[in-house]
Tab-separated table of C-alpha atoms in Angstrom:
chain	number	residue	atom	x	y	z
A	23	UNK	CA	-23.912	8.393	13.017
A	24	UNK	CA	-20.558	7.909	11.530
A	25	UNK	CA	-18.769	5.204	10.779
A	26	UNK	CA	-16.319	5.617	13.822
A	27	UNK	CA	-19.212	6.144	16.409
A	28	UNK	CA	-19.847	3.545	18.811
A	29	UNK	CA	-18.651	-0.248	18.933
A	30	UNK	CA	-21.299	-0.981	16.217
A	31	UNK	CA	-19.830	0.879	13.702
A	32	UNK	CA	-16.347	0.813	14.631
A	33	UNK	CA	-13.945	-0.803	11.961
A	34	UNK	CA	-10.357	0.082	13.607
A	35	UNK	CA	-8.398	-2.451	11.351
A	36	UNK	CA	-10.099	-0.709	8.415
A	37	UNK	CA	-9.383	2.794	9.806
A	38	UNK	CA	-5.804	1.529	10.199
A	39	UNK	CA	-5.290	0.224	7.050
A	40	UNK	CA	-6.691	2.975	5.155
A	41	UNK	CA	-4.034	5.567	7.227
A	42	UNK	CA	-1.101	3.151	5.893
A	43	UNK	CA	-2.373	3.248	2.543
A	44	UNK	CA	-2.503	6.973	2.636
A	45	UNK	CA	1.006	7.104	4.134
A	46	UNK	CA	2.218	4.995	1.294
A	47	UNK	CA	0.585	6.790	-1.205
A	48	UNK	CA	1.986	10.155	-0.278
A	49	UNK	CA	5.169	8.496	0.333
A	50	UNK	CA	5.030	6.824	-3.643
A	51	UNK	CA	4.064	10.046	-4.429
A	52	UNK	CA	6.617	11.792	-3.469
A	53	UNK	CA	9.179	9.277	-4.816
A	54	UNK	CA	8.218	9.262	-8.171
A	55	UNK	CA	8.285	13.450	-8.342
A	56	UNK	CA	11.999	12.861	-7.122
A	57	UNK	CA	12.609	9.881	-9.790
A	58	UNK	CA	11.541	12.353	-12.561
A	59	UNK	CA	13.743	15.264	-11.224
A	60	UNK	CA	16.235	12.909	-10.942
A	61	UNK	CA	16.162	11.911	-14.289
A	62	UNK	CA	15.852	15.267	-16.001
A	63	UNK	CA	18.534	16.292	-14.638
A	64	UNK	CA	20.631	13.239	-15.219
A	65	UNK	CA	19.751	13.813	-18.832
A	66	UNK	CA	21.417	17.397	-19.094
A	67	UNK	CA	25.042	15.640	-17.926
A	68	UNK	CA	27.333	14.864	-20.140
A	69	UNK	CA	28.963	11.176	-19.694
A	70	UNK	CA	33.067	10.882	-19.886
A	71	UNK	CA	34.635	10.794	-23.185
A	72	UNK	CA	35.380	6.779	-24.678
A	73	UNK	CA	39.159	7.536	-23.862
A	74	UNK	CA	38.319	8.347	-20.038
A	75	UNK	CA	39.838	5.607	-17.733
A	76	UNK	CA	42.672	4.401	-15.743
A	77	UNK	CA	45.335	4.747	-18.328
A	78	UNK	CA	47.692	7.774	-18.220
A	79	UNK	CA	46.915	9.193	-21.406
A	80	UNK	CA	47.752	12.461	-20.347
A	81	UNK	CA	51.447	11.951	-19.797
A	82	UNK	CA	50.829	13.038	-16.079
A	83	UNK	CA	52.811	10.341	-14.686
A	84	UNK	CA	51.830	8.235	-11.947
A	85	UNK	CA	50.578	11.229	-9.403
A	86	UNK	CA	48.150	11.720	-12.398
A	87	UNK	CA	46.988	8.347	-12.452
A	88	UNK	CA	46.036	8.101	-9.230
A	89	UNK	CA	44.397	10.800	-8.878
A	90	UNK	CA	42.449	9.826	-11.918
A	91	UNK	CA	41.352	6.373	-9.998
A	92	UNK	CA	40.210	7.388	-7.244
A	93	UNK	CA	38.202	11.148	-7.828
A	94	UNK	CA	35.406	11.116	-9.656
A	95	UNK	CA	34.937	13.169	-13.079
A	96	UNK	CA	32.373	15.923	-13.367
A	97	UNK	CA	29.378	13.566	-14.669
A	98	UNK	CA	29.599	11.518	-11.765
A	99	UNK	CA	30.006	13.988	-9.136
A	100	UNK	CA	26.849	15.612	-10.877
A	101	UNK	CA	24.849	12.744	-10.811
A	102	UNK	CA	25.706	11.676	-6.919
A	103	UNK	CA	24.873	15.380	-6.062
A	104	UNK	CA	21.438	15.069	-8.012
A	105	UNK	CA	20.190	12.257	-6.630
A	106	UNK	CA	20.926	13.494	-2.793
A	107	UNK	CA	19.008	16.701	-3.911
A	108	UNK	CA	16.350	14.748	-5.732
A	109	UNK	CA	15.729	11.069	-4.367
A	110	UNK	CA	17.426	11.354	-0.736
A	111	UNK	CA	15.313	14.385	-0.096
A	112	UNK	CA	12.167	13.102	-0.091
A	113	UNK	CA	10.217	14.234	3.621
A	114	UNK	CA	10.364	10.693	4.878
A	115	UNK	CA	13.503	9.193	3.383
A	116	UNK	CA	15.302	9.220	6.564
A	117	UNK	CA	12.302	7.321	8.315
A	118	UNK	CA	11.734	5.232	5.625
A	119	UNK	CA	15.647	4.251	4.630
A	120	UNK	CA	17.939	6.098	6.317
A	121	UNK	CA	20.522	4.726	3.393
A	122	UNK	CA	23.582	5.746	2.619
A	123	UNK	CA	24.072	7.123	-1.208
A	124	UNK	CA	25.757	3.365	-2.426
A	125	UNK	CA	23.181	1.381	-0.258
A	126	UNK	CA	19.797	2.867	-1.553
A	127	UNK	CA	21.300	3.140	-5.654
A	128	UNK	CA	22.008	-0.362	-4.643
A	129	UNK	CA	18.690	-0.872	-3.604
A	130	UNK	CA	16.729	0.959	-6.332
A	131	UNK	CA	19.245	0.188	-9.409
A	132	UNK	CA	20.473	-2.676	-8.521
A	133	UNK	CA	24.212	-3.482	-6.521
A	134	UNK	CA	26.624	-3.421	-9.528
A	135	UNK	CA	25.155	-0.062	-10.752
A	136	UNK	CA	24.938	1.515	-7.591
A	137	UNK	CA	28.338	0.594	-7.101
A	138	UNK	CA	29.737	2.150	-10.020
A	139	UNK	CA	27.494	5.408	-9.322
A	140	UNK	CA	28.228	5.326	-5.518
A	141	UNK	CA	32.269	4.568	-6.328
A	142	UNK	CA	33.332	4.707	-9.448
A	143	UNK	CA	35.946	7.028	-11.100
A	144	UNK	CA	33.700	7.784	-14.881
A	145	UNK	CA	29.873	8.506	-15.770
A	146	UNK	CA	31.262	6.389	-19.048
A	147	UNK	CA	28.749	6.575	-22.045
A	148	UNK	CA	27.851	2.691	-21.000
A	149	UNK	CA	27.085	3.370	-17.634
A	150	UNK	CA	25.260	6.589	-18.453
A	151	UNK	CA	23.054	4.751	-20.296
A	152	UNK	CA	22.600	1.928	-17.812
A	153	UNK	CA	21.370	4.864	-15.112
A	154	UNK	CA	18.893	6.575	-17.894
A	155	UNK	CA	17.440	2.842	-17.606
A	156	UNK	CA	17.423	1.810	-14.377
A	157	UNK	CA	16.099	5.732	-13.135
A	158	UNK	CA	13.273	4.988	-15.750
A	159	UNK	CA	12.476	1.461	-14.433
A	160	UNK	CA	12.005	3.209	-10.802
A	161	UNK	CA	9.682	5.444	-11.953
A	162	UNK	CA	8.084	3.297	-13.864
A	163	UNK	CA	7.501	0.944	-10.987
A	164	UNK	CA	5.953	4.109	-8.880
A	165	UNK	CA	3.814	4.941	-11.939
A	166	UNK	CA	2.405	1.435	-11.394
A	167	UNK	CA	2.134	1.185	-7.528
A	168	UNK	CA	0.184	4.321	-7.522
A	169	UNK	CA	-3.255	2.901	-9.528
A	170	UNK	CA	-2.801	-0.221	-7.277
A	171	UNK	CA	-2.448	1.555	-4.071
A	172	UNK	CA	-6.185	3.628	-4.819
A	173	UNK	CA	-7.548	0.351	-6.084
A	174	UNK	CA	-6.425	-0.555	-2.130
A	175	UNK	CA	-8.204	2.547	-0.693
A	176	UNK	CA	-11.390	2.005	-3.036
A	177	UNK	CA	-12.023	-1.682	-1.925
A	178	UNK	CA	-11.159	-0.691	2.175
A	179	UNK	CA	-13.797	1.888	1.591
A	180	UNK	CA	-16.204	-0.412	-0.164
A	181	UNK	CA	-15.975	-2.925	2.460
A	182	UNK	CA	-16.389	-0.079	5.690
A	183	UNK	CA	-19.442	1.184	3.721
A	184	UNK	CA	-20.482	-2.287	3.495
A	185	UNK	CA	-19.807	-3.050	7.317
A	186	UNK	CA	-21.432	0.033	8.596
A	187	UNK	CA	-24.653	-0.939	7.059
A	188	UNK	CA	-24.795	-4.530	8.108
A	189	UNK	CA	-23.784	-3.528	11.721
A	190	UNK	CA	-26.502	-0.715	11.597
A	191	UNK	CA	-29.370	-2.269	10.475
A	192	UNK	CA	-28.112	-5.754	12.898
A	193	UNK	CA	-27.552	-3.317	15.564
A	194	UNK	CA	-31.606	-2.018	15.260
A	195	UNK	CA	-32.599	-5.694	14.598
A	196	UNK	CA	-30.676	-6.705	17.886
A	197	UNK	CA	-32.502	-4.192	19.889
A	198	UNK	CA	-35.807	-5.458	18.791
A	199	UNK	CA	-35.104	-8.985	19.494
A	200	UNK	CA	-34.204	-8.030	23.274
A	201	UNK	CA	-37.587	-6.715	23.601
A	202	UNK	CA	-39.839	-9.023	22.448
A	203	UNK	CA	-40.861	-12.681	23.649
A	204	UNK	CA	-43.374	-13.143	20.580
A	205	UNK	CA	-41.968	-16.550	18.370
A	206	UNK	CA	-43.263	-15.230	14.839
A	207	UNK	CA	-41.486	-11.260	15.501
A	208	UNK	CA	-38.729	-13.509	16.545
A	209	UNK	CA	-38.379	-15.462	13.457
A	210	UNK	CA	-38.987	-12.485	11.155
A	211	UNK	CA	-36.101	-10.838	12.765
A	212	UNK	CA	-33.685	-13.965	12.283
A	213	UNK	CA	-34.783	-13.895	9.012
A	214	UNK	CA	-33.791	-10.348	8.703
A	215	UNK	CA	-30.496	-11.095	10.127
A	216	UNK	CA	-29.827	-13.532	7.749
A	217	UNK	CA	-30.284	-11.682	5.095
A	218	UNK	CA	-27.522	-9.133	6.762
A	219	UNK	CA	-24.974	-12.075	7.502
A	220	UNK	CA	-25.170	-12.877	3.487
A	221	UNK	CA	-24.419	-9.460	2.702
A	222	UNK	CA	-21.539	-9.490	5.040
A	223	UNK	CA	-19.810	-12.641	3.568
A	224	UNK	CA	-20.409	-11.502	0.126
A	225	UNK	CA	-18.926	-8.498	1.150
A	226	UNK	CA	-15.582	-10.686	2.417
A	227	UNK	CA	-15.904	-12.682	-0.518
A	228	UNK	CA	-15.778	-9.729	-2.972
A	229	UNK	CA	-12.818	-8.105	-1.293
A	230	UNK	CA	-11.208	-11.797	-1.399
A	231	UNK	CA	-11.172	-12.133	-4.719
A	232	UNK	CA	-9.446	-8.724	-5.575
A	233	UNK	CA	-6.896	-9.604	-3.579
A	234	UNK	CA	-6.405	-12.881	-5.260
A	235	UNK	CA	-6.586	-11.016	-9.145
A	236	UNK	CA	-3.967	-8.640	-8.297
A	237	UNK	CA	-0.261	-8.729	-7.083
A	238	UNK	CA	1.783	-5.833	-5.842
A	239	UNK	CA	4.207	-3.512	-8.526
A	240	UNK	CA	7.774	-4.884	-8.859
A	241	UNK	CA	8.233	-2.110	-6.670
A	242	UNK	CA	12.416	-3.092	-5.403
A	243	UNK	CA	11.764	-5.256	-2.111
A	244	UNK	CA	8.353	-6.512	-3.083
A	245	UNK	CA	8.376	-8.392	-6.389
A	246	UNK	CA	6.361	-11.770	-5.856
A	247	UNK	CA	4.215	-10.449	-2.907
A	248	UNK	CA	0.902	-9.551	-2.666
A	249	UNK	CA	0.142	-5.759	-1.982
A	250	UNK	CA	-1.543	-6.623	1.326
A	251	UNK	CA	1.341	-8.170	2.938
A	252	UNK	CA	3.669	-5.363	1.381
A	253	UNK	CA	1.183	-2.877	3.465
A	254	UNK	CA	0.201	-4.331	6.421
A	255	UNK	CA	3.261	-6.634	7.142
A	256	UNK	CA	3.869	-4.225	10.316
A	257	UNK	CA	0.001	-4.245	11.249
A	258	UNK	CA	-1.501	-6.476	13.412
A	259	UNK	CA	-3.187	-8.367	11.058
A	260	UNK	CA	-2.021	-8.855	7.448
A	261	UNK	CA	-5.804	-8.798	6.162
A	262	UNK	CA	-7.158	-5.964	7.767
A	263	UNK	CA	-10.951	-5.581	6.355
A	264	UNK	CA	-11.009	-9.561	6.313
A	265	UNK	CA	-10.753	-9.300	10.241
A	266	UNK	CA	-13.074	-6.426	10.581
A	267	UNK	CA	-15.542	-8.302	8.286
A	268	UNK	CA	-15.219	-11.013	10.930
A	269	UNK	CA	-16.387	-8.970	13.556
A	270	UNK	CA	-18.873	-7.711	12.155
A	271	UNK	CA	-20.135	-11.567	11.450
A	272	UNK	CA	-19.925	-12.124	14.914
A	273	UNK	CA	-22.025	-9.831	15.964
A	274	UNK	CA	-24.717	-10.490	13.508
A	275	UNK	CA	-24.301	-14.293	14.973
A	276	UNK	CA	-24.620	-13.050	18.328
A	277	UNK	CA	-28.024	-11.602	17.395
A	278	UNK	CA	-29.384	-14.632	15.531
A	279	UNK	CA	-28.495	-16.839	18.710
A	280	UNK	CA	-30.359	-14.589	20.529
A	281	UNK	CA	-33.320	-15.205	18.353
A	282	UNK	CA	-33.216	-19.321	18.086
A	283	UNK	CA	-32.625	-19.502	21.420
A	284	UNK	CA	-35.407	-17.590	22.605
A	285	UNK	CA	-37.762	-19.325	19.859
A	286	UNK	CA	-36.544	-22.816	21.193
């Protein structure tokens, strides 16, 4: 029987949680492809020359310096158009953000930066520099995410393994309770049980204390909280195989009941 047949073996915040962490992953994934495109390619433009700015030093007049202020040289326009055709087109961007180009630089590098990428007038040498930095620390932080994120999917596994062999072998030892009257089968069985109820909290306590050894990647929006909340904020519970391990308890509970109260 598989883990998804019958209410026995059924762990649907489990099943839940593992589809968002596959989501994410894909979705990190993709992201970090795009933040290494992006970055190659920002690496083969040239920044403005030192003397680039605001000041007429063309002898264009004032038509000159306007235009100056407010279009952007080459290097920026090259940049803006590499990140649209590198980080805005990941598949699920617009689901996912749905940013314009200042708001998610903003977001990923930082307001002041993405300002000056989104806005400015010059890719100047200093701010060139600043991007080749800040693209690298958004990769990085992807690079980082991704180990986490199959740590995630490991212990969710571990735990539904762990789940669908408790509620298995309760589920037989239930049955046998329900037909028998005889005090000694009775007790054996509890004892059985027992034995089934440790696993399960050992089971909760194992995937408790991963959860308390690791914190998320200082992936932007999620520095300083823990990957579970980061994944399963929208969920209906924040501790998915924590609830389904409680379930799972219950049911085990249910059994032993069964047995002490028809011993007593």
């Amino acid at each position: 029987m598989s883990h998804t047949d019958g209410p026995e073996t059924s762990h649907p915040r489990i099943e839940t949680a593992l589809t968002v962490v596959e989501r994410e992953t894909e979705c990190i994934e993709a992201e970090l492809t795009a933040f290494r495109r992006f970055r190659s390619r920002v690496r083969s433009i040239e920044p403005a020359s030192p003397a680039a700015g605001g000041v007429d030093t063309m002898g264009g007049g004032a038509a000159s310096m306007l235009a100056t202020a407010t279009e952007p040289d080459a290097g920026l326009r090259a940049v803006r158009e590499a990140y649209r055709e590198t980080v805005m087109a990941v598949p699920h961007f617009e689901a996912e953000y749905d940013d314009s180009l200042e708001a998610n630089m903003s977001m990923e590098f930082g307001p002041e930066l993405g300002m000056q990428i989104a806005t400015g007038p010059h890719l100047t040498p200093q701010l060139y520099e600043a991007l080749l930095t800040a693209s690298e620390g958004a990769r990085d932080e992807r690079e980082t995410l991704l180990p986490a994120l199959e740590r995630e999917r490991e212990s969710l596994q571990s735990v539904r393994a762990t789940l669908d062999d408790c509620e298995r072998r309760g589920a037989a030892l239930g049955a046998n309770a329900r037909r028998t009257t005889d005090a000694a089968r009775l007790d054996s069985i509890d004892a059985q049980l027992a034995e089934i109820e440790a696993d399960c909290e050992a089971a909760a306590a194992t995937r408790q204390q991963q959860l308390h050894s690791r914190s998320a990647a200082a992936l932007s929006g999620v520095d300083e909280t823990s990957l579970v909340r980061y994944l399963y904020d929208g969920c209906p519970v924040t501790c998915p195989a924590l609830a389904d391990t409680i379930a799972c308890l219950d049911t085990i509970r249910r059994h032993r009941r069964h047995c002490i109260v028809s011993t007593s």
